[in-house]
PDB file of C-alpha atoms and ligand atoms in Angstrom:
ATOM      1  CA  MET A  13     132.827 187.796 -50.251  1.00 87.00           C
ATOM      2  CA  ALA A  14     133.672 186.114 -46.943  1.00 96.00           C
ATOM      3  CA  ARG A  15     132.634 182.463 -46.848  1.00 98.00           C
ATOM      4  CA  LYS A  16     129.885 181.769 -44.310  1.00 98.00           C
ATOM      5  CA  THR A  17     131.331 179.435 -41.696  1.00 98.00           C
ATOM      6  CA  ALA A  18     129.849 177.563 -38.754  1.00 98.00           C
ATOM      7  CA  ILE A  19     131.824 176.217 -35.794  1.00 98.00           C
ATOM      8  CA  LEU A  20     130.869 173.036 -33.917  1.00 98.00           C
ATOM      9  CA  ILE A  21     132.053 172.639 -30.340  1.00 98.00           C
ATOM     10  CA  SER A  22     131.497 170.369 -27.362  1.00 98.00           C
ATOM     11  CA  GLY A  23     133.357 172.164 -24.582  1.00 97.00           C
ATOM     12  CA  ARG A  24     135.428 175.158 -23.572  1.00 96.00           C
ATOM     13  CA  GLY A  25     135.781 176.538 -27.107  1.00 98.00           C
ATOM     14  CA  SER A  26     139.243 178.096 -26.995  1.00 98.00           C
ATOM     15  CA  ASN A  27     139.879 177.261 -30.671  1.00 98.00           C
ATOM     16  CA  MET A  28     136.439 178.643 -31.494  1.00 98.00           C
ATOM     17  CA  ALA A  29     137.401 181.876 -29.695  1.00 98.00           C
ATOM     18  CA  ALA A  30     140.613 182.072 -31.754  1.00 98.00           C
ATOM     19  CA  LEU A  31     138.546 181.738 -34.945  1.00 98.00           C
ATOM     20  CA  LEU A  32     136.024 184.355 -33.775  1.00 98.00           C
ATOM     21  CA  ASP A  33     138.848 186.786 -32.981  1.00 98.00           C
ATOM     22  CA  ALA A  34     140.556 186.209 -36.331  1.00 98.00           C
ATOM     23  CA  ALA A  35     137.300 186.627 -38.251  1.00 98.00           C
ATOM     24  CA  LYS A  36     136.921 190.161 -36.859  1.00 97.00           C
ATOM     25  CA  ALA A  37     139.953 191.372 -38.820  1.00 97.00           C
ATOM     26  CA  PRO A  38     139.024 193.373 -41.911  1.00 96.00           C
ATOM     27  CA  GLY A  39     139.435 191.275 -45.031  1.00 97.00           C
ATOM     28  CA  TYR A  40     139.417 187.917 -43.216  1.00 98.00           C
ATOM     29  CA  PRO A  41     137.913 185.549 -45.811  1.00 98.00           C
ATOM     30  CA  ALA A  42     135.490 183.717 -43.465  1.00 98.00           C
ATOM     31  CA  GLU A  43     132.485 185.093 -41.599  1.00 98.00           C
ATOM     32  CA  ILE A  44     131.339 183.095 -38.565  1.00 98.00           C
ATOM     33  CA  VAL A  45     127.561 182.755 -38.858  1.00 98.00           C
ATOM     34  CA  LEU A  46     126.824 180.127 -36.197  1.00 98.00           C
ATOM     35  CA  VAL A  47     128.349 178.286 -33.237  1.00 98.00           C
ATOM     36  CA  ALA A  48     126.580 175.041 -32.379  1.00 98.00           C
ATOM     37  CA  SER A  49     127.252 172.524 -29.627  1.00 98.00           C
ATOM     38  CA  ASN A  50     126.026 168.992 -29.018  1.00 98.00           C
ATOM     39  CA  ARG A  51     126.342 169.752 -25.296  1.00 98.00           C
ATOM     40  CA  PRO A  52     123.982 172.442 -23.996  1.00 97.00           C
ATOM     41  CA  GLY A  53     126.375 173.196 -21.131  1.00 96.00           C
ATOM     42  CA  ALA A  54     129.428 173.856 -23.328  1.00 97.00           C
ATOM     43  CA  ALA A  55     131.275 176.913 -21.991  1.00 97.00           C
ATOM     44  CA  GLY A  56     132.063 177.978 -25.548  1.00 97.00           C
ATOM     45  CA  LEU A  57     128.394 178.767 -26.252  1.00 98.00           C
ATOM     46  CA  GLY A  58     128.485 181.623 -23.732  1.00 98.00           C
ATOM     47  CA  ILE A  59     131.749 182.939 -25.159  1.00 98.00           C
ATOM     48  CA  ALA A  60     130.281 182.927 -28.684  1.00 98.00           C
ATOM     49  CA  ALA A  61     127.122 184.693 -27.515  1.00 98.00           C
ATOM     50  CA  GLY A  62     129.375 187.303 -25.864  1.00 97.00           C
ATOM     51  CA  HIS A  63     130.882 187.907 -29.308  1.00 96.00           C
ATOM     52  CA  GLY A  64     127.382 188.500 -30.677  1.00 97.00           C
ATOM     53  CA  ILE A  65     127.365 185.249 -32.679  1.00 98.00           C
ATOM     54  CA  SER A  66     124.194 183.111 -33.095  1.00 98.00           C
ATOM     55  CA  THR A  67     124.435 179.950 -31.036  1.00 98.00           C
ATOM     56  CA  ARG A  68     122.491 176.693 -30.977  1.00 98.00           C
ATOM     57  CA  ALA A  69     122.589 173.804 -28.518  1.00 98.00           C
ATOM     58  CA  ILE A  70     121.570 170.606 -30.279  1.00 98.00           C
ATOM     59  CA  ASP A  71     121.646 168.029 -27.501  1.00 97.00           C
ATOM     60  CA  HIS A  72     122.619 164.705 -29.056  1.00 97.00           C
ATOM     61  CA  THR A  73     121.062 162.806 -26.125  1.00 96.00           C
ATOM     62  CA  ALA A  74     117.634 164.035 -27.259  1.00 97.00           C
ATOM     63  CA  TYR A  75     117.879 162.050 -30.515  1.00 97.00           C
ATOM     64  CA  GLU A  76     117.376 158.314 -30.964  1.00 97.00           C
ATOM     65  CA  THR A  77     120.060 157.848 -33.582  1.00 96.00           C
ATOM     66  CA  ARG A  78     123.220 159.586 -34.749  1.00 96.00           C
ATOM     67  CA  GLU A  79     121.507 160.181 -38.088  1.00 97.00           C
ATOM     68  CA  ASP A  80     118.566 161.977 -36.442  1.00 97.00           C
ATOM     69  CA  PHE A  81     120.963 164.197 -34.498  1.00 98.00           C
ATOM     70  CA  GLU A  82     122.953 164.992 -37.628  1.00 98.00           C
ATOM     71  CA  THR A  83     119.798 165.740 -39.642  1.00 97.00           C
ATOM     72  CA  ALA A  84     118.915 168.355 -37.020  1.00 98.00           C
ATOM     73  CA  LEU A  85     122.485 169.670 -37.076  1.00 98.00           C
ATOM     74  CA  THR A  86     122.605 169.955 -40.872  1.00 98.00           C
ATOM     75  CA  ALA A  87     119.227 171.722 -40.846  1.00 98.00           C
ATOM     76  CA  GLU A  88     120.627 174.382 -38.469  1.00 98.00           C
ATOM     77  CA  LEU A  89     123.851 174.708 -40.468  1.00 98.00           C
ATOM     78  CA  GLU A  90     121.945 175.147 -43.717  1.00 98.00           C
ATOM     79  CA  LYS A  91     119.476 177.581 -42.139  1.00 98.00           C
ATOM     80  CA  ALA A  92     122.478 179.698 -41.140  1.00 98.00           C
ATOM     81  CA  GLY A  93     123.778 179.520 -44.721  1.00 98.00           C
ATOM     82  CA  ALA A  94     127.014 177.786 -43.686  1.00 98.00           C
ATOM     83  CA  GLU A  95     129.322 177.003 -46.619  1.00 98.00           C
ATOM     84  CA  LEU A  96     132.155 175.750 -44.393  1.00 98.00           C
ATOM     85  CA  VAL A  97     131.999 173.924 -41.050  1.00 98.00           C
ATOM     86  CA  CYS A  98     134.864 173.947 -38.552  1.00 98.00           C
ATOM     87  CA  LEU A  99     135.027 171.292 -35.845  1.00 98.00           C
ATOM     88  CA  ALA A 100     136.708 172.833 -32.809  1.00 98.00           C
ATOM     89  CA  GLY A 101     136.827 170.326 -29.982  1.00 97.00           C
ATOM     90  CA  PHE A 102     133.642 168.694 -31.274  1.00 97.00           C
ATOM     91  CA  MET A 103     133.771 165.333 -29.528  1.00 93.00           C
ATOM     92  CA  ARG A 104     131.115 163.397 -31.401  1.00 94.00           C
ATOM     93  CA  LEU A 105     131.836 160.803 -34.074  1.00 93.00           C
ATOM     94  CA  LEU A 106     130.160 161.742 -37.344  1.00 96.00           C
ATOM     95  CA  THR A 107     128.475 159.268 -39.679  1.00 97.00           C
ATOM     96  CA  ASP A 108     129.668 158.666 -43.225  1.00 97.00           C
ATOM     97  CA  GLY A 109     126.499 160.347 -44.483  1.00 97.00           C
ATOM     98  CA  PHE A 110     127.252 163.623 -42.670  1.00 98.00           C
ATOM     99  CA  VAL A 111     130.900 163.559 -43.747  1.00 98.00           C
ATOM    100  CA  LYS A 112     129.892 162.946 -47.399  1.00 98.00           C
ATOM    101  CA  HIS A 113     127.292 165.727 -47.279  1.00 98.00           C
ATOM    102  CA  TRP A 114     129.947 168.250 -46.157  1.00 98.00           C
ATOM    103  CA  ARG A 115     132.864 166.792 -48.155  1.00 98.00           C
ATOM    104  CA  ASP A 116     135.695 169.315 -48.622  1.00 98.00           C
ATOM    105  CA  LYS A 117     133.702 171.827 -46.553  1.00 98.00           C
ATOM    106  CA  LEU A 118     134.209 170.168 -43.160  1.00 98.00           C
ATOM    107  CA  ILE A 119     137.458 170.953 -41.312  1.00 98.00           C
ATOM    108  CA  ASN A 120     138.855 169.623 -38.038  1.00 98.00           C
ATOM    109  CA  ILE A 121     141.735 170.452 -35.710  1.00 98.00           C
ATOM    110  CA  HIS A 122     143.510 167.599 -33.988  1.00 98.00           C
ATOM    111  CA  PRO A 123     146.221 167.934 -31.300  1.00 98.00           C
ATOM    112  CA  SER A 124     148.957 165.864 -32.965  1.00 98.00           C
ATOM    113  CA  LEU A 125     151.039 165.795 -36.102  1.00 98.00           C
ATOM    114  CA  LEU A 126     148.755 163.494 -38.094  1.00 98.00           C
ATOM    115  CA  PRO A 127     148.873 160.701 -39.054  1.00 98.00           C
ATOM    116  CA  ALA A 128     150.598 160.142 -35.688  1.00 98.00           C
ATOM    117  CA  PHE A 129     148.434 159.829 -32.585  1.00 98.00           C
ATOM    118  CA  LYS A 130     144.922 159.752 -33.987  1.00 98.00           C
ATOM    119  CA  GLY A 131     142.177 159.487 -31.362  1.00 96.00           C
ATOM    120  CA  MET A 132     142.172 160.524 -27.726  1.00 96.00           C
ATOM    121  CA  ASP A 133     144.922 161.207 -25.149  1.00 98.00           C
ATOM    122  CA  THR A 134     147.340 162.398 -27.819  1.00 98.00           C
ATOM    123  CA  HIS A 135     149.699 164.173 -25.418  1.00 98.00           C
ATOM    124  CA  ALA A 136     149.992 161.258 -22.988  1.00 98.00           C
ATOM    125  CA  ARG A 137     150.754 158.974 -25.919  1.00 98.00           C
ATOM    126  CA  ALA A 138     153.314 161.403 -27.385  1.00 98.00           C
ATOM    127  CA  LEU A 139     155.053 161.535 -24.000  1.00 98.00           C
ATOM    128  CA  ALA A 140     154.943 157.738 -23.665  1.00 98.00           C
ATOM    129  CA  ALA A 141     156.403 157.331 -27.163  1.00 98.00           C
ATOM    130  CA  GLY A 142     159.256 159.729 -26.328  1.00 98.00           C
ATOM    131  CA  VAL A 143     158.833 161.905 -29.437  1.00 98.00           C
ATOM    132  CA  LYS A 144     160.860 165.128 -29.325  1.00 98.00           C
ATOM    133  CA  ILE A 145     158.481 167.118 -31.526  1.00 98.00           C
ATOM    134  CA  THR A 146     154.685 167.068 -31.612  1.00 98.00           C
ATOM    135  CA  GLY A 147     152.055 169.574 -32.670  1.00 98.00           C
ATOM    136  CA  CYS A 148     148.662 169.962 -34.257  1.00 98.00           C
ATOM    137  CA  SER A 149     146.998 169.462 -37.622  1.00 98.00           C
ATOM    138  CA  VAL A 150     144.078 171.051 -39.437  1.00 98.00           C
ATOM    139  CA  HIS A 151     142.553 168.732 -42.018  1.00 98.00           C
ATOM    140  CA  PHE A 152     139.503 168.124 -44.173  1.00 98.00           C
ATOM    141  CA  VAL A 153     137.339 165.460 -42.552  1.00 98.00           C
ATOM    142  CA  ARG A 154     136.973 162.040 -44.150  1.00 98.00           C
ATOM    143  CA  GLU A 155     134.971 159.012 -43.018  1.00 96.00           C
ATOM    144  CA  GLU A 156     137.786 157.446 -41.000  1.00 96.00           C
ATOM    145  CA  MET A 157     138.375 159.232 -37.662  1.00 94.00           C
ATOM    146  CA  ASP A 158     141.144 161.890 -37.653  1.00 96.00           C
ATOM    147  CA  SER A 159     141.976 161.273 -41.284  1.00 97.00           C
ATOM    148  CA  GLY A 160     141.683 163.389 -44.406  1.00 98.00           C
ATOM    149  CA  PRO A 161     143.752 165.782 -46.506  1.00 98.00           C
ATOM    150  CA  ILE A 162     145.996 167.888 -44.267  1.00 98.00           C
ATOM    151  CA  ILE A 163     145.646 171.653 -44.758  1.00 98.00           C
ATOM    152  CA  ALA A 164     148.306 172.872 -42.300  1.00 98.00           C
ATOM    153  CA  GLN A 165     150.341 171.701 -39.330  1.00 98.00           C
ATOM    154  CA  ALA A 166     152.286 173.382 -36.525  1.00 98.00           C
ATOM    155  CA  ALA A 167     155.111 171.727 -34.614  1.00 98.00           C
ATOM    156  CA  VAL A 168     156.218 172.320 -31.027  1.00 98.00           C
ATOM    157  CA  PRO A 169     159.070 170.731 -29.066  1.00 98.00           C
ATOM    158  CA  VAL A 170     158.481 168.244 -26.281  1.00 98.00           C
ATOM    159  CA  LEU A 171     160.634 169.572 -23.434  1.00 96.00           C
ATOM    160  CA  ALA A 172     162.385 167.653 -20.696  1.00 94.00           C
ATOM    161  CA  GLY A 173     160.132 167.602 -17.647  1.00 95.00           C
ATOM    162  CA  ASP A 174     156.918 168.059 -19.641  1.00 97.00           C
ATOM    163  CA  ASP A 175     153.829 166.480 -18.200  1.00 98.00           C
ATOM    164  CA  GLU A 176     150.589 166.074 -20.120  1.00 98.00           C
ATOM    165  CA  ALA A 177     149.244 169.470 -18.996  1.00 98.00           C
ATOM    166  CA  ALA A 178     152.393 171.381 -19.958  1.00 98.00           C
ATOM    167  CA  LEU A 179     152.545 169.731 -23.368  1.00 98.00           C
ATOM    168  CA  ALA A 180     148.816 170.233 -23.976  1.00 98.00           C
ATOM    169  CA  ALA A 181     149.160 173.944 -23.173  1.00 98.00           C
ATOM    170  CA  ARG A 182     152.088 174.354 -25.599  1.00 98.00           C
ATOM    171  CA  VAL A 183     150.192 172.554 -28.376  1.00 98.00           C
ATOM    172  CA  LEU A 184     146.999 174.512 -27.643  1.00 98.00           C
ATOM    173  CA  ASP A 185     148.896 177.770 -28.136  1.00 98.00           C
ATOM    174  CA  ALA A 186     149.986 176.482 -31.543  1.00 98.00           C
ATOM    175  CA  GLU A 187     146.394 175.417 -32.318  1.00 98.00           C
ATOM    176  CA  HIS A 188     145.161 178.961 -31.689  1.00 98.00           C
ATOM    177  CA  ALA A 189     147.651 180.307 -34.233  1.00 98.00           C
ATOM    178  CA  LEU A 190     147.190 177.516 -36.769  1.00 98.00           C
ATOM    179  CA  TYR A 191     143.417 177.177 -37.050  1.00 98.00           C
ATOM    180  CA  PRO A 192     142.697 180.786 -38.104  1.00 98.00           C
ATOM    181  CA  MET A 193     145.484 180.561 -40.715  1.00 98.00           C
ATOM    182  CA  ALA A 194     144.207 177.251 -42.063  1.00 98.00           C
ATOM    183  CA  LEU A 195     140.598 178.458 -42.247  1.00 98.00           C
ATOM    184  CA  ALA A 196     141.778 181.562 -44.106  1.00 98.00           C
ATOM    185  CA  LEU A 197     143.600 179.356 -46.637  1.00 98.00           C
ATOM    186  CA  VAL A 198     140.457 177.315 -47.283  1.00 98.00           C
ATOM    187  CA  ALA A 199     137.977 180.200 -47.238  1.00 98.00           C
ATOM    188  CA  SER A 200     140.070 182.268 -49.648  1.00 97.00           C
ATOM    189  CA  GLY A 201     140.407 179.343 -52.054  1.00 97.00           C
ATOM    190  CA  ARG A 202     144.201 179.226 -51.631  1.00 97.00           C
ATOM    191  CA  ALA A 203     144.026 175.675 -50.246  1.00 97.00           C
ATOM    192  CA  ARG A 204     142.294 173.111 -52.451  1.00 96.00           C
ATOM    193  CA  VAL A 205     141.961 169.335 -52.387  1.00 97.00           C
ATOM    194  CA  VAL A 206     143.651 167.776 -55.391  1.00 97.00           C
ATOM    195  CA  GLY A 207     143.883 163.987 -55.445  1.00 96.00           C
ATOM    196  CA  GLU A 208     143.279 163.696 -51.680  1.00 96.00           C
ATOM    197  CA  LYS A 209     146.124 166.088 -50.847  1.00 98.00           C
ATOM    198  CA  VAL A 210     145.824 169.799 -50.178  1.00 98.00           C
ATOM    199  CA  MET A 211     147.591 172.092 -52.622  1.00 97.00           C
ATOM    200  CA  VAL A 212     148.329 175.518 -51.124  1.00 96.00           C
ATOM    201  CA  GLU A 213     149.053 178.607 -53.205  1.00 93.00           C
ATOM    202  CA  GLU A 214     151.922 180.403 -51.485  1.00 87.00           C
ATOM    203  CA  ASN A 215     152.161 184.189 -51.894  1.00 82.00           C
ATOM    204  CA  SER A 216     155.938 184.150 -51.588  1.00 84.00           C
ATOM    205  CA  PRO A 217     158.605 181.479 -51.239  1.00 83.00           C
ATOM    206  CA  PRO A 218     158.407 180.228 -47.661  1.00 82.00           C
ATOM    207  CA  ASP A 219     161.267 180.855 -45.247  1.00 86.00           C
ATOM    208  CA  TYR A 220     161.972 177.434 -43.769  1.00 87.00           C
ATOM    209  CA  ARG A 221     163.861 177.041 -40.526  1.00 90.00           C
ATOM    210  CA  PRO A 222     164.008 173.560 -39.031  1.00 92.00           C
ATOM    211  CA  LEU A 223     162.605 173.043 -35.547  1.00 95.00           C
ATOM    212  CA  ILE A 224     165.245 170.888 -33.862  1.00 95.00           C
ATOM    213  CA  SER A 225     164.411 169.389 -30.486  1.00 96.00           C
ATOM    214  CA  PRO A 226     166.424 169.321 -28.290  1.00 94.00           C
ATOM    215  CA  PRO A 227     168.040 172.492 -29.709  1.00 89.00           C
ATOM    216  CA  SER A 228     171.533 171.333 -28.668  1.00 85.00           C
ATOM    217  CA  ALA A 229     171.214 168.540 -31.265  1.00 81.00           C
ATOM    218  CA  GLY A 230     171.252 171.174 -34.041  1.00 70.00           C
TER     219      GLY A 230
HETATM  220  C1  GAR B 307     141.690 170.937 -28.732  1.00 62.75           C
HETATM  221  O1  GAR B 307     142.974 170.621 -28.233  1.00 62.75           O
HETATM  222  C2  GAR B 307     141.416 170.181 -30.009  1.00 62.75           C
HETATM  223  O2  GAR B 307     142.548 170.023 -30.820  1.00 62.75           O
HETATM  224  C3  GAR B 307     140.970 168.839 -29.456  1.00 62.75           C
HETATM  225  O3  GAR B 307     140.148 169.173 -28.368  1.00 62.75           O
HETATM  226  C4  GAR B 307     140.601 170.406 -27.796  1.00 62.75           C
HETATM  227  C5  GAR B 307     139.427 171.331 -27.714  1.00 62.75           C
HETATM  228  O4  GAR B 307     139.752 172.486 -26.995  1.00 62.75           O
HETATM  229  N1  GAR B 307     140.271 168.085 -30.450  1.00 62.75           N
HETATM  230  C6  GAR B 307     140.353 166.760 -30.559  1.00 62.75           C
HETATM  231  O5  GAR B 307     141.001 166.055 -29.804  1.00 62.75           O
HETATM  232  C7  GAR B 307     139.555 166.168 -31.726  1.00 62.75           C
HETATM  233  N2  GAR B 307     139.976 164.837 -32.011  1.00 62.75           N
HETATM  234  P1  GAR B 307     138.908 173.823 -27.160  1.00 62.75           P
HETATM  235  O6  GAR B 307     137.454 173.451 -26.882  1.00 62.75           O
HETATM  236  O7  GAR B 307     139.443 174.735 -26.107  1.00 62.75           O
HETATM  237  O8  GAR B 307     139.099 174.343 -28.543  1.00 62.75           O
END
Protein backbone atom coordinates (compact mmCIF):
# COMPACT_ATOMS: atom_id res chain seq x y z
CA MET A 1 0.00 0.00 0.00
CA ALA A 2 1.37 3.42 -0.96
CA ARG A 3 2.01 5.64 2.05
CA LYS A 4 -0.25 8.70 2.14
CA THR A 5 1.97 11.75 1.83
CA ALA A 6 1.34 15.48 2.09
CA ILE A 7 3.60 18.19 0.65
CA LEU A 8 4.05 21.61 2.28
CA ILE A 9 5.17 24.50 0.09
CA SER A 10 5.54 28.26 0.27
CA GLY A 11 6.35 29.19 -3.32
CA ARG A 12 6.88 28.00 -6.86
CA GLY A 13 6.73 24.29 -6.00
CA SER A 14 9.17 22.80 -8.50
CA ASN A 15 10.23 20.08 -6.03
CA MET A 16 6.56 19.43 -5.29
CA ALA A 17 5.97 19.00 -9.05
CA ALA A 18 8.85 16.50 -9.22
CA LEU A 19 7.24 14.51 -6.39
CA LEU A 20 3.80 14.65 -8.03
CA ASP A 21 5.26 13.40 -11.32
CA ALA A 22 7.17 10.58 -9.63
CA ALA A 23 4.12 9.50 -7.63
CA LYS A 24 2.20 8.87 -10.87
CA ALA A 25 4.48 5.95 -11.78
CA PRO A 26 2.88 2.57 -11.14
CA GLY A 27 4.27 1.01 -7.98
CA TYR A 28 5.64 4.27 -6.55
CA PRO A 29 5.40 3.71 -2.77
CA ALA A 30 3.93 7.13 -1.86
CA GLU A 31 0.56 8.61 -2.81
CA ILE A 32 0.29 12.40 -2.63
CA VAL A 33 -2.96 13.17 -0.81
CA LEU A 34 -2.58 16.90 -0.12
CA VAL A 35 -0.51 19.97 -1.02
CA ALA A 36 -0.73 22.77 1.53
CA SER A 37 0.87 26.20 1.57
CA ASN A 38 1.27 28.82 4.27
CA ARG A 39 1.09 31.42 1.48
CA PRO A 40 -2.24 31.59 -0.35
CA GLY A 41 -0.51 33.03 -3.43
CA ALA A 42 2.03 30.20 -3.80
CA ALA A 43 2.33 29.29 -7.49
CA GLY A 44 2.70 25.63 -6.55
CA LEU A 45 -0.92 25.45 -5.36
CA GLY A 46 -2.16 26.00 -8.92
CA ILE A 47 0.26 23.42 -10.29
CA ALA A 48 -0.94 20.85 -7.73
CA ALA A 49 -4.59 21.58 -8.51
CA GLY A 50 -3.74 21.07 -12.20
CA HIS A 51 -2.53 17.59 -11.25
CA GLY A 52 -5.89 16.92 -9.60
CA ILE A 53 -4.43 16.99 -6.07
CA SER A 54 -6.35 18.47 -3.08
CA THR A 55 -4.83 21.77 -2.03
CA ARG A 56 -5.18 23.95 1.05
CA ALA A 57 -3.93 27.47 1.74
CA ILE A 58 -3.40 27.92 5.47
CA ASP A 59 -2.32 31.54 5.75
CA HIS A 60 0.05 31.79 8.71
CA THR A 61 -0.63 35.54 9.01
CA ALA A 62 -4.21 34.72 10.04
CA TYR A 63 -3.02 33.03 13.25
CA GLU A 64 -1.84 34.73 16.43
CA THR A 65 0.87 32.23 17.26
CA ARG A 66 3.00 29.67 15.47
CA GLU A 67 1.32 26.99 17.57
CA ASP A 68 -2.17 28.04 16.42
CA PHE A 69 -1.03 27.95 12.79
CA GLU A 70 0.52 24.52 13.24
CA THR A 71 -2.57 23.17 15.01
CA ALA A 72 -4.59 24.15 11.94
CA LEU A 73 -1.94 22.62 9.67
CA THR A 74 -1.82 19.33 11.57
CA ALA A 75 -5.63 19.16 11.53
CA GLU A 76 -5.60 19.41 7.70
CA LEU A 77 -2.77 16.89 7.39
CA GLU A 78 -4.56 14.41 9.63
CA LYS A 79 -7.89 14.97 7.87
CA ALA A 80 -6.14 14.02 4.63
CA GLY A 81 -4.77 10.88 6.31
CA ALA A 82 -1.14 11.93 5.78
CA GLU A 83 1.38 9.42 7.16
CA LEU A 84 4.40 11.29 5.76
CA VAL A 85 4.93 15.03 5.25
CA CYS A 86 7.42 16.44 2.75
CA LEU A 87 8.62 20.02 3.10
CA ALA A 88 9.36 21.34 -0.39
CA GLY A 89 10.46 24.95 -0.20
CA PHE A 90 8.34 25.45 2.92
CA MET A 91 9.84 28.62 4.35
CA ARG A 92 8.35 28.68 7.82
CA LEU A 93 10.22 27.69 10.97
CA LEU A 94 8.41 24.87 12.77
CA THR A 95 8.05 24.62 16.54
CA ASP A 96 9.50 21.76 18.55
CA GLY A 97 5.97 20.54 19.22
CA PHE A 98 5.16 20.15 15.50
CA VAL A 99 8.52 18.49 14.80
CA LYS A 100 8.00 16.03 17.70
CA HIS A 101 4.45 15.24 16.56
CA TRP A 102 5.71 14.26 13.08
CA ARG A 103 9.04 12.74 14.20
CA ASP A 104 10.52 10.41 11.55
CA LYS A 105 7.56 11.23 9.28
CA LEU A 106 8.62 14.78 8.38
CA ILE A 107 11.15 15.17 5.54
CA ASN A 108 12.87 18.25 4.14
CA ILE A 109 15.02 19.10 1.13
CA HIS A 110 17.79 21.62 1.58
CA PRO A 111 20.00 23.06 -1.21
CA SER A 112 23.42 22.17 0.24
CA LEU A 113 25.43 19.17 1.29
CA LEU A 114 24.44 19.24 4.96
CA PRO A 115 25.78 19.89 7.51
CA ALA A 116 27.46 22.57 5.36
CA PHE A 117 25.54 25.77 4.64
CA LYS A 118 22.46 25.43 6.81
CA GLY A 119 20.01 28.33 6.53
CA MET A 120 19.43 30.78 3.71
CA ASP A 121 21.52 31.93 0.72
CA THR A 122 23.28 28.58 0.46
CA HIS A 123 24.56 29.10 -3.09
CA ALA A 124 26.00 32.56 -2.44
CA ARG A 125 27.77 31.19 0.61
CA ALA A 126 29.08 28.14 -1.29
CA LEU A 127 30.47 30.47 -3.96
CA ALA A 128 32.00 32.76 -1.33
CA ALA A 129 33.61 29.78 0.41
CA GLY A 130 35.12 28.58 -2.88
CA VAL A 131 33.91 24.98 -2.56
CA LYS A 132 34.33 22.93 -5.74
CA ILE A 133 31.41 20.60 -5.06
CA THR A 134 28.01 21.39 -3.56
CA GLY A 135 24.59 19.79 -3.81
CA CYS A 136 21.42 19.02 -1.93
CA SER A 137 20.26 16.89 0.97
CA VAL A 138 17.00 15.20 1.93
CA HIS A 139 16.72 14.63 5.67
CA PHE A 140 14.31 13.85 8.48
CA VAL A 141 13.46 17.06 10.32
CA ARG A 142 14.66 17.62 13.87
CA GLU A 143 14.13 20.58 16.20
CA GLU A 144 17.27 22.44 15.15
CA MET A 145 16.91 24.12 11.72
CA ASP A 146 18.26 22.12 8.73
CA SER A 147 19.40 19.28 10.94
CA GLY A 148 18.33 15.67 11.27
CA PRO A 149 19.23 12.23 9.93
CA ILE A 150 20.27 12.47 6.28
CA ILE A 151 18.34 10.17 3.93
CA ALA A 152 20.12 10.96 0.64
CA GLN A 153 22.36 13.57 -0.95
CA ALA A 154 23.29 14.57 -4.50
CA ALA A 155 26.49 16.38 -5.43
CA VAL A 156 27.10 18.78 -8.31
CA PRO A 157 30.29 20.60 -9.33
CA VAL A 158 30.74 24.32 -8.87
CA LEU A 159 32.01 25.49 -12.26
CA ALA A 160 34.32 28.36 -13.06
CA GLY A 161 32.20 31.39 -13.92
CA ASP A 162 29.18 30.22 -11.92
CA ASP A 163 27.03 32.92 -10.42
CA GLU A 164 24.35 32.26 -7.83
CA ALA A 165 21.63 31.70 -10.45
CA ALA A 166 23.68 29.21 -12.48
CA LEU A 167 24.65 27.24 -9.39
CA ALA A 168 21.09 27.30 -8.02
CA ALA A 169 19.77 25.94 -11.33
CA ARG A 170 22.31 23.08 -11.34
CA VAL A 171 21.48 22.16 -7.74
CA LEU A 172 17.73 22.44 -8.40
CA ASP A 173 18.05 19.91 -11.22
CA ALA A 174 19.70 17.54 -8.74
CA GLU A 175 16.96 18.25 -6.18
CA HIS A 176 14.29 17.18 -8.67
CA ALA A 177 16.04 13.84 -9.15
CA LEU A 178 16.92 13.32 -5.49
CA TYR A 179 13.68 14.10 -3.67
CA PRO A 180 11.50 11.49 -5.45
CA MET A 181 14.20 8.85 -4.84
CA ALA A 182 14.53 9.76 -1.17
CA LEU A 183 10.76 9.77 -0.60
CA ALA A 184 10.55 6.35 -2.26
CA LEU A 185 13.23 5.03 0.11
CA VAL A 186 11.30 6.26 3.15
CA ALA A 187 7.82 5.33 1.93
CA SER A 188 8.90 1.80 1.01
CA GLY A 189 10.55 1.28 4.39
CA ARG A 190 14.00 0.86 2.82
CA ALA A 191 15.33 3.90 4.70
CA ARG A 192 14.95 3.81 8.48
CA VAL A 193 16.28 5.92 11.34
CA VAL A 194 18.59 3.90 13.56
CA GLY A 195 20.44 5.79 16.28
CA GLU A 196 19.89 9.17 14.58
CA LYS A 197 21.39 7.97 11.29
CA VAL A 198 19.49 6.64 8.30
CA MET A 199 20.17 3.04 7.35
CA VAL A 200 19.31 2.31 3.71
CA GLU A 201 18.70 -1.18 2.35
CA GLU A 202 20.44 -1.34 -1.01
CA ASN A 203 19.04 -3.72 -3.65
CA SER A 204 22.45 -4.28 -5.20
CA PRO A 205 25.99 -3.17 -4.44
CA PRO A 206 26.23 0.47 -5.48
CA ASP A 207 28.45 1.49 -8.38
CA TYR A 208 30.52 4.35 -6.97
CA ARG A 209 32.28 6.81 -9.23
CA PRO A 210 33.86 9.83 -7.59
CA LEU A 211 32.70 13.28 -8.66
CA ILE A 212 35.95 15.21 -9.03
CA SER A 213 35.73 18.96 -9.53
CA PRO A 214 37.50 20.35 -11.48
CA PRO A 215 37.63 17.17 -13.61
CA SER A 216 41.25 17.86 -14.65
CA ALA A 217 42.26 17.26 -11.01
CA GLY A 218 41.25 13.59 -11.38
C1 LIG B 1 14.53 24.59 -3.17
O1 LIG B 1 15.81 24.88 -3.71
C2 LIG B 1 14.65 24.00 -1.79
O2 LIG B 1 15.77 23.16 -1.64
C3 LIG B 1 14.81 25.25 -0.96
O3 LIG B 1 13.89 26.15 -1.51
C4 LIG B 1 13.75 25.88 -2.91
C5 LIG B 1 12.28 25.72 -3.20
O4 LIG B 1 12.05 25.63 -4.57
N1 LIG B 1 14.54 24.99 0.42
C6 LIG B 1 15.19 25.57 1.43
O5 LIG B 1 16.06 26.42 1.27
C7 LIG B 1 14.77 25.10 2.82
N2 LIG B 1 15.74 25.47 3.80
P1 LIG B 1 10.72 24.98 -5.14
O6 LIG B 1 9.56 25.72 -4.49
O7 LIG B 1 10.77 25.25 -6.61
O8 LIG B 1 10.72 23.53 -4.81
